Amino acid sequence: MMPAIAPPHRDVRSRRPLKLAVLDMSGTTVEEGGLQDEAFTTAILQEGIEPGGSRSDAMVGYFREARGTSRHEIFRSIFAEDPVAARRANTCFESTYDRLLAERGVRPVDGAAEAVAALREAGMKIVLTTGFARHTQNMILESLDWMGVSDLSLCPSDAGRGAPYPDMILTALLALDLDDVRSVMTVGDTAGDIRAGQRAGAGLTVGVLTGYHDEAVLSGAGAAAVVPSIRDVPALVTGAGC
């Protein structure tokens, strides 16, 4: 399948040399096989929200649409009237996800390792970002043997807020001593990832179709390019596939 590039009237290349690739994890570089959905269902069931009801369906729908957002913020939103329940549900989600991760593991999206290598070969630094808590992000990285694959890994608590806010992208820029956000490329599978890149002022925002949102949603959020997979991203930088 050929890369689904945004319409020709958009310039999908940064006007400045790209020096940093900020790559989302779940759905972009990591295939988790539905662990999040299962952990979320367990968390709201603990709060008495039975599967199949209208309230459950609304919560699941919100959770899926808010992919990329800090999981803590998601639970604060869906249990806005009960902060204690929000904290309890978030704790349950994290512990359940960690258990499922330990039992089943996750795998890289096909071509992810090769894409990262190609971006490094093009002279770019690599940052991996997530909406998970730090300990969960570390578990994922360890399970993939990816602890040394990036220059930096960030979660919302490292920066202040997760997607769709620009905090992690700007934190990456400062932490790696880069001086121009236009030298940053962001890559993600959700509208929140794209909006974070737009709000940060990234030179290039790229959507991939291996996660939750489709091309129309990613383009509508402002992606300069939408491609089938992370493996197609290096071609946007180098002009050649990985």
mmCIF file of C-alpha atoms in Angstrom:
data_model
loop_
_atom_site.group_PDB
_atom_site.id
_atom_site.type_symbol
_atom_site.label_atom_id
_atom_site.label_comp_id
_atom_site.label_asym_id
_atom_site.label_seq_id
_atom_site.Cartn_x
_atom_site.Cartn_y
_atom_site.Cartn_z
ATOM 1 C CA MET A 1 0.000 0.000 0.000
ATOM 2 C CA MET A 2 1.401 3.390 -1.001
ATOM 3 C CA PRO A 3 1.724 6.059 1.685
ATOM 4 C CA ALA A 4 -1.436 8.156 1.989
ATOM 5 C CA ILE A 5 0.131 11.589 1.818
ATOM 6 C CA ALA A 6 -1.848 14.730 2.549
ATOM 7 C CA PRO A 7 -3.130 16.698 -0.492
ATOM 8 C CA PRO A 8 -0.521 18.410 -2.723
ATOM 9 C CA HIS A 9 -1.443 21.918 -1.577
ATOM 10 C CA ARG A 10 0.107 21.104 1.797
ATOM 11 C CA ASP A 11 3.865 21.219 2.143
ATOM 12 C CA VAL A 12 4.616 18.017 4.028
ATOM 13 C CA ARG A 13 8.295 18.838 4.488
ATOM 14 C CA SER A 14 9.600 21.089 7.206
ATOM 15 C CA ARG A 15 11.064 24.359 5.994
ATOM 16 C CA ARG A 16 14.002 23.762 8.342
ATOM 17 C CA PRO A 17 16.224 20.686 8.824
ATOM 18 C CA LEU A 18 14.554 18.178 11.125
ATOM 19 C CA LYS A 19 16.671 17.287 14.149
ATOM 20 C CA LEU A 20 14.226 15.566 16.516
ATOM 21 C CA ALA A 21 11.562 12.896 16.029
ATOM 22 C CA VAL A 22 8.991 12.733 18.838
ATOM 23 C CA LEU A 23 7.290 9.358 18.394
ATOM 24 C CA ASP A 24 4.166 8.199 20.199
ATOM 25 C CA MET A 25 4.273 4.645 21.533
ATOM 26 C CA SER A 26 0.917 2.777 21.673
ATOM 27 C CA GLY A 27 -0.564 2.523 18.201
ATOM 28 C CA THR A 28 2.379 4.274 16.538
ATOM 29 C CA THR A 29 5.521 2.319 17.398
ATOM 30 C CA VAL A 30 4.000 -0.303 19.723
ATOM 31 C CA GLU A 31 1.227 -2.835 19.036
ATOM 32 C CA GLU A 32 -0.421 -3.769 22.341
ATOM 33 C CA GLY A 33 -3.246 -6.043 21.181
ATOM 34 C CA GLY A 34 -6.161 -4.482 23.031
ATOM 35 C CA LEU A 35 -4.666 -4.472 26.518
ATOM 36 C CA GLN A 36 -5.845 -0.908 27.141
ATOM 37 C CA ASP A 37 -9.460 -1.695 26.322
ATOM 38 C CA GLU A 38 -9.459 -4.685 28.637
ATOM 39 C CA ALA A 39 -7.849 -2.729 31.479
ATOM 40 C CA PHE A 40 -10.308 0.141 31.031
ATOM 41 C CA THR A 41 -13.326 -2.179 31.128
ATOM 42 C CA THR A 42 -11.990 -3.739 34.334
ATOM 43 C CA ALA A 43 -11.441 -0.311 35.908
ATOM 44 C CA ILE A 44 -14.969 0.999 35.282
ATOM 45 C CA LEU A 45 -16.527 -2.348 36.230
ATOM 46 C CA GLN A 46 -14.844 -1.965 39.626
ATOM 47 C CA GLU A 47 -16.804 1.287 39.938
ATOM 48 C CA GLY A 48 -20.081 -0.498 39.223
ATOM 49 C CA ILE A 49 -20.319 0.395 35.525
ATOM 50 C CA GLU A 50 -21.621 -2.792 33.908
ATOM 51 C CA PRO A 51 -20.601 -3.556 30.307
ATOM 52 C CA GLY A 52 -23.260 -2.997 27.648
ATOM 53 C CA GLY A 53 -25.141 -0.192 29.373
ATOM 54 C CA SER A 54 -25.474 3.316 28.005
ATOM 55 C CA ARG A 55 -23.118 4.771 30.616
ATOM 56 C CA SER A 56 -20.499 2.116 29.930
ATOM 57 C CA ASP A 57 -20.786 2.632 26.182
ATOM 58 C CA ALA A 58 -20.363 6.392 26.603
ATOM 59 C CA MET A 59 -17.278 5.944 28.801
ATOM 60 C CA VAL A 60 -15.686 3.422 26.443
ATOM 61 C CA GLY A 61 -16.387 5.724 23.502
ATOM 62 C CA TYR A 62 -14.775 8.661 25.286
ATOM 63 C CA PHE A 63 -11.770 6.558 26.257
ATOM 64 C CA ARG A 64 -11.215 5.476 22.667
ATOM 65 C CA GLU A 65 -11.586 8.986 21.292
ATOM 66 C CA ALA A 66 -9.216 10.363 23.919
ATOM 67 C CA ARG A 67 -6.372 7.956 23.077
ATOM 68 C CA GLY A 68 -3.061 9.676 23.574
ATOM 69 C CA THR A 69 -4.345 11.718 26.501
ATOM 70 C CA SER A 70 -2.985 11.085 29.982
ATOM 71 C CA ARG A 71 -4.960 8.155 31.374
ATOM 72 C CA HIS A 72 -5.231 10.017 34.662
ATOM 73 C CA GLU A 73 -6.934 12.911 32.874
ATOM 74 C CA ILE A 74 -9.344 10.537 31.131
ATOM 75 C CA PHE A 75 -10.543 9.122 34.432
ATOM 76 C CA ARG A 76 -10.798 12.604 35.931
ATOM 77 C CA SER A 77 -13.105 13.532 33.042
ATOM 78 C CA ILE A 78 -15.388 10.502 33.118
ATOM 79 C CA PHE A 79 -15.698 10.573 36.912
ATOM 80 C CA ALA A 80 -15.727 14.359 37.173
ATOM 81 C CA GLU A 81 -18.362 14.267 39.903
ATOM 82 C CA ASP A 82 -16.318 11.890 42.086
ATOM 83 C CA PRO A 83 -12.550 12.558 42.302
ATOM 84 C CA VAL A 84 -12.057 9.611 44.649
ATOM 85 C CA ALA A 85 -13.626 7.238 42.131
ATOM 86 C CA ALA A 86 -11.457 8.764 39.403
ATOM 87 C CA ARG A 87 -8.270 8.065 41.351
ATOM 88 C CA ARG A 88 -9.449 4.574 42.272
ATOM 89 C CA ALA A 89 -10.351 3.731 38.669
ATOM 90 C CA ASN A 90 -7.027 5.073 37.378
ATOM 91 C CA THR A 91 -5.139 2.959 39.915
ATOM 92 C CA CYS A 92 -7.139 -0.109 38.888
ATOM 93 C CA PHE A 93 -6.479 0.617 35.209
ATOM 94 C CA GLU A 94 -2.741 0.924 35.755
ATOM 95 C CA SER A 95 -2.430 -2.221 37.880
ATOM 96 C CA THR A 96 -4.589 -4.240 35.481
ATOM 97 C CA TYR A 97 -2.679 -3.028 32.437
ATOM 98 C CA ASP A 98 0.645 -3.820 34.123
ATOM 99 C CA ARG A 99 -0.579 -7.340 34.940
ATOM 100 C CA LEU A 100 -1.788 -7.932 31.382
ATOM 101 C CA LEU A 101 1.451 -6.535 30.023
ATOM 102 C CA ALA A 102 3.487 -8.901 32.195
ATOM 103 C CA GLU A 103 1.318 -11.846 31.118
ATOM 104 C CA ARG A 104 1.009 -11.152 27.382
ATOM 105 C CA GLY A 105 3.618 -8.589 26.455
ATOM 106 C CA VAL A 106 3.497 -6.195 23.532
ATOM 107 C CA ARG A 107 5.347 -6.058 20.237
ATOM 108 C CA PRO A 108 6.753 -3.355 17.982
ATOM 109 C CA VAL A 109 4.669 -2.167 15.078
ATOM 110 C CA ASP A 110 6.123 -3.816 11.971
ATOM 111 C CA GLY A 111 9.070 -1.790 10.750
ATOM 112 C CA ALA A 112 9.310 0.411 13.852
ATOM 113 C CA ALA A 113 12.889 -0.540 14.731
ATOM 114 C CA GLU A 114 13.991 -0.041 11.131
ATOM 115 C CA ALA A 115 12.239 3.329 10.962
ATOM 116 C CA VAL A 116 13.958 4.544 14.132
ATOM 117 C CA ALA A 117 17.307 3.390 12.741
ATOM 118 C CA ALA A 118 16.643 5.246 9.474
ATOM 119 C CA LEU A 119 15.725 8.442 11.320
ATOM 120 C CA ARG A 120 18.914 8.187 13.362
ATOM 121 C CA GLU A 121 20.881 7.657 10.160
ATOM 122 C CA ALA A 122 19.305 10.886 8.899
ATOM 123 C CA GLY A 123 20.813 12.656 11.926
ATOM 124 C CA MET A 124 17.713 12.913 14.103
ATOM 125 C CA LYS A 125 17.411 12.421 17.837
ATOM 126 C CA ILE A 126 14.565 10.153 19.004
ATOM 127 C CA VAL A 127 12.080 10.680 21.852
ATOM 128 C CA LEU A 128 9.340 8.173 22.727
ATOM 129 C CA THR A 129 6.200 9.550 24.384
ATOM 130 C CA THR A 130 3.133 8.001 25.992
ATOM 131 C CA GLY A 131 -0.019 8.810 27.922
ATOM 132 C CA PHE A 132 0.782 6.054 30.416
ATOM 133 C CA ALA A 133 2.385 6.503 33.814
ATOM 134 C CA ARG A 134 6.169 6.283 34.048
ATOM 135 C CA HIS A 135 6.308 2.794 35.543
ATOM 136 C CA THR A 136 4.038 1.455 32.777
ATOM 137 C CA GLN A 137 6.102 3.143 30.080
ATOM 138 C CA ASN A 138 9.230 1.568 31.546
ATOM 139 C CA MET A 139 7.578 -1.854 31.606
ATOM 140 C CA ILE A 140 6.706 -1.519 27.914
ATOM 141 C CA LEU A 141 10.220 -0.388 27.018
ATOM 142 C CA GLU A 142 11.763 -3.218 29.029
ATOM 143 C CA SER A 143 9.458 -5.838 27.501
ATOM 144 C CA LEU A 144 10.558 -4.706 24.018
ATOM 145 C CA ASP A 145 14.226 -4.359 25.022
ATOM 146 C CA TRP A 146 13.916 -0.713 23.995
ATOM 147 C CA MET A 147 15.375 0.991 27.060
ATOM 148 C CA GLY A 148 18.257 2.334 24.972
ATOM 149 C CA VAL A 149 16.508 2.835 21.642
ATOM 150 C CA SER A 150 15.690 6.522 22.192
ATOM 151 C CA ASP A 151 17.574 9.532 23.468
ATOM 152 C CA LEU A 152 14.732 10.201 25.897
ATOM 153 C CA SER A 153 11.362 8.777 26.903
ATOM 154 C CA LEU A 154 8.623 10.965 28.347
ATOM 155 C CA CYS A 155 5.248 10.492 30.010
ATOM 156 C CA PRO A 156 2.786 13.205 31.123
ATOM 157 C CA SER A 157 4.151 13.417 34.661
ATOM 158 C CA ASP A 158 7.594 14.263 33.261
ATOM 159 C CA ALA A 159 6.270 17.314 31.453
ATOM 160 C CA GLY A 160 3.078 18.469 33.166
ATOM 161 C CA ARG A 161 0.413 17.311 30.727
ATOM 162 C CA GLY A 162 0.085 14.744 27.951
ATOM 163 C CA ALA A 163 -1.448 15.083 24.497
ATOM 164 C CA PRO A 164 -3.250 17.058 23.154
ATOM 165 C CA TYR A 165 -1.131 19.572 25.078
ATOM 166 C CA PRO A 166 2.364 20.375 23.752
ATOM 167 C CA ASP A 167 4.172 19.875 27.066
ATOM 168 C CA MET A 168 6.025 16.633 26.276
ATOM 169 C CA ILE A 169 7.226 17.922 22.899
ATOM 170 C CA LEU A 170 8.518 21.164 24.387
ATOM 171 C CA THR A 171 10.111 19.279 27.284
ATOM 172 C CA ALA A 172 11.916 17.050 24.778
ATOM 173 C CA LEU A 173 13.172 20.095 22.877
ATOM 174 C CA LEU A 174 14.595 21.680 26.023
ATOM 175 C CA ALA A 175 15.977 18.442 27.479
ATOM 176 C CA LEU A 176 17.935 17.707 24.310
ATOM 177 C CA ASP A 177 19.225 21.289 24.066
ATOM 178 C CA LEU A 178 17.603 22.105 20.732
ATOM 179 C CA ASP A 179 16.691 25.697 20.034
ATOM 180 C CA ASP A 180 13.991 25.635 17.355
ATOM 181 C CA VAL A 181 10.704 23.746 17.628
ATOM 182 C CA ARG A 182 10.437 23.912 13.845
ATOM 183 C CA SER A 183 13.213 21.301 13.762
ATOM 184 C CA VAL A 184 10.847 18.801 15.456
ATOM 185 C CA MET A 185 8.806 16.134 13.704
ATOM 186 C CA THR A 186 5.978 14.538 15.693
ATOM 187 C CA VAL A 187 4.408 11.197 14.770
ATOM 188 C CA GLY A 188 1.249 9.728 16.285
ATOM 189 C CA ASP A 189 -1.884 7.699 15.636
ATOM 190 C CA THR A 190 -4.469 9.950 17.316
ATOM 191 C CA ALA A 191 -5.926 13.389 16.808
ATOM 192 C CA GLY A 192 -4.525 14.314 20.225
ATOM 193 C CA ASP A 193 -0.998 13.496 19.063
ATOM 194 C CA ILE A 194 -1.438 15.688 16.000
ATOM 195 C CA ARG A 195 -2.897 18.583 17.995
ATOM 196 C CA ALA A 196 0.007 18.386 20.441
ATOM 197 C CA GLY A 197 2.441 18.765 17.553
ATOM 198 C CA GLN A 198 0.458 21.641 16.082
ATOM 199 C CA ARG A 199 0.259 23.458 19.410
ATOM 200 C CA ALA A 200 3.988 23.028 19.987
ATOM 201 C CA GLY A 201 4.747 24.545 16.585
ATOM 202 C CA ALA A 202 6.491 21.407 15.279
ATOM 203 C CA GLY A 203 7.960 21.661 11.809
ATOM 204 C CA LEU A 204 6.222 18.477 10.652
ATOM 205 C CA THR A 205 3.257 16.608 12.154
ATOM 206 C CA VAL A 206 2.647 13.109 10.816
ATOM 207 C CA GLY A 207 -0.255 10.727 11.427
ATOM 208 C CA VAL A 208 -0.030 6.939 11.078
ATOM 209 C CA LEU A 209 -2.871 4.494 10.421
ATOM 210 C CA THR A 210 -1.727 1.644 12.682
ATOM 211 C CA GLY A 211 -3.620 2.967 15.709
ATOM 212 C CA TYR A 212 -7.089 4.206 16.511
ATOM 213 C CA HIS A 213 -7.907 7.228 14.322
ATOM 214 C CA ASP A 214 -8.369 7.126 10.564
ATOM 215 C CA GLU A 215 -6.961 9.368 7.847
ATOM 216 C CA ALA A 216 -9.914 11.780 7.870
ATOM 217 C CA VAL A 217 -9.610 12.391 11.627
ATOM 218 C CA LEU A 218 -5.836 12.772 11.545
ATOM 219 C CA SER A 219 -5.927 15.130 8.564
ATOM 220 C CA GLY A 220 -8.768 17.062 10.177
ATOM 221 C CA ALA A 221 -6.652 17.530 13.293
ATOM 222 C CA GLY A 222 -3.970 19.174 11.158
ATOM 223 C CA ALA A 223 -1.546 16.411 10.149
ATOM 224 C CA ALA A 224 0.718 17.587 7.330
ATOM 225 C CA ALA A 225 1.005 13.965 6.205
ATOM 226 C CA VAL A 226 -0.812 10.724 6.955
ATOM 227 C CA VAL A 227 0.992 7.487 6.128
ATOM 228 C CA PRO A 228 0.101 3.821 6.620
ATOM 229 C CA SER A 229 2.769 3.117 9.232
ATOM 230 C CA ILE A 230 5.830 4.345 11.095
ATOM 231 C CA ARG A 231 7.875 2.482 8.494
ATOM 232 C CA ASP A 232 6.776 5.081 5.914
ATOM 233 C CA VAL A 233 7.888 8.061 7.996
ATOM 234 C CA PRO A 234 11.629 8.154 7.132
ATOM 235 C CA ALA A 235 10.734 8.724 3.466
ATOM 236 C CA LEU A 236 9.171 12.053 4.461
ATOM 237 C CA VAL A 237 12.525 13.122 5.878
ATOM 238 C CA THR A 238 15.016 11.493 3.520
ATOM 239 C CA GLY A 239 13.010 10.970 0.345
ATOM 240 C CA ALA A 240 13.745 7.232 0.475
ATOM 241 C CA GLY A 241 12.051 4.364 2.294
ATOM 242 C CA CYS A 242 13.625 2.498 5.183
#
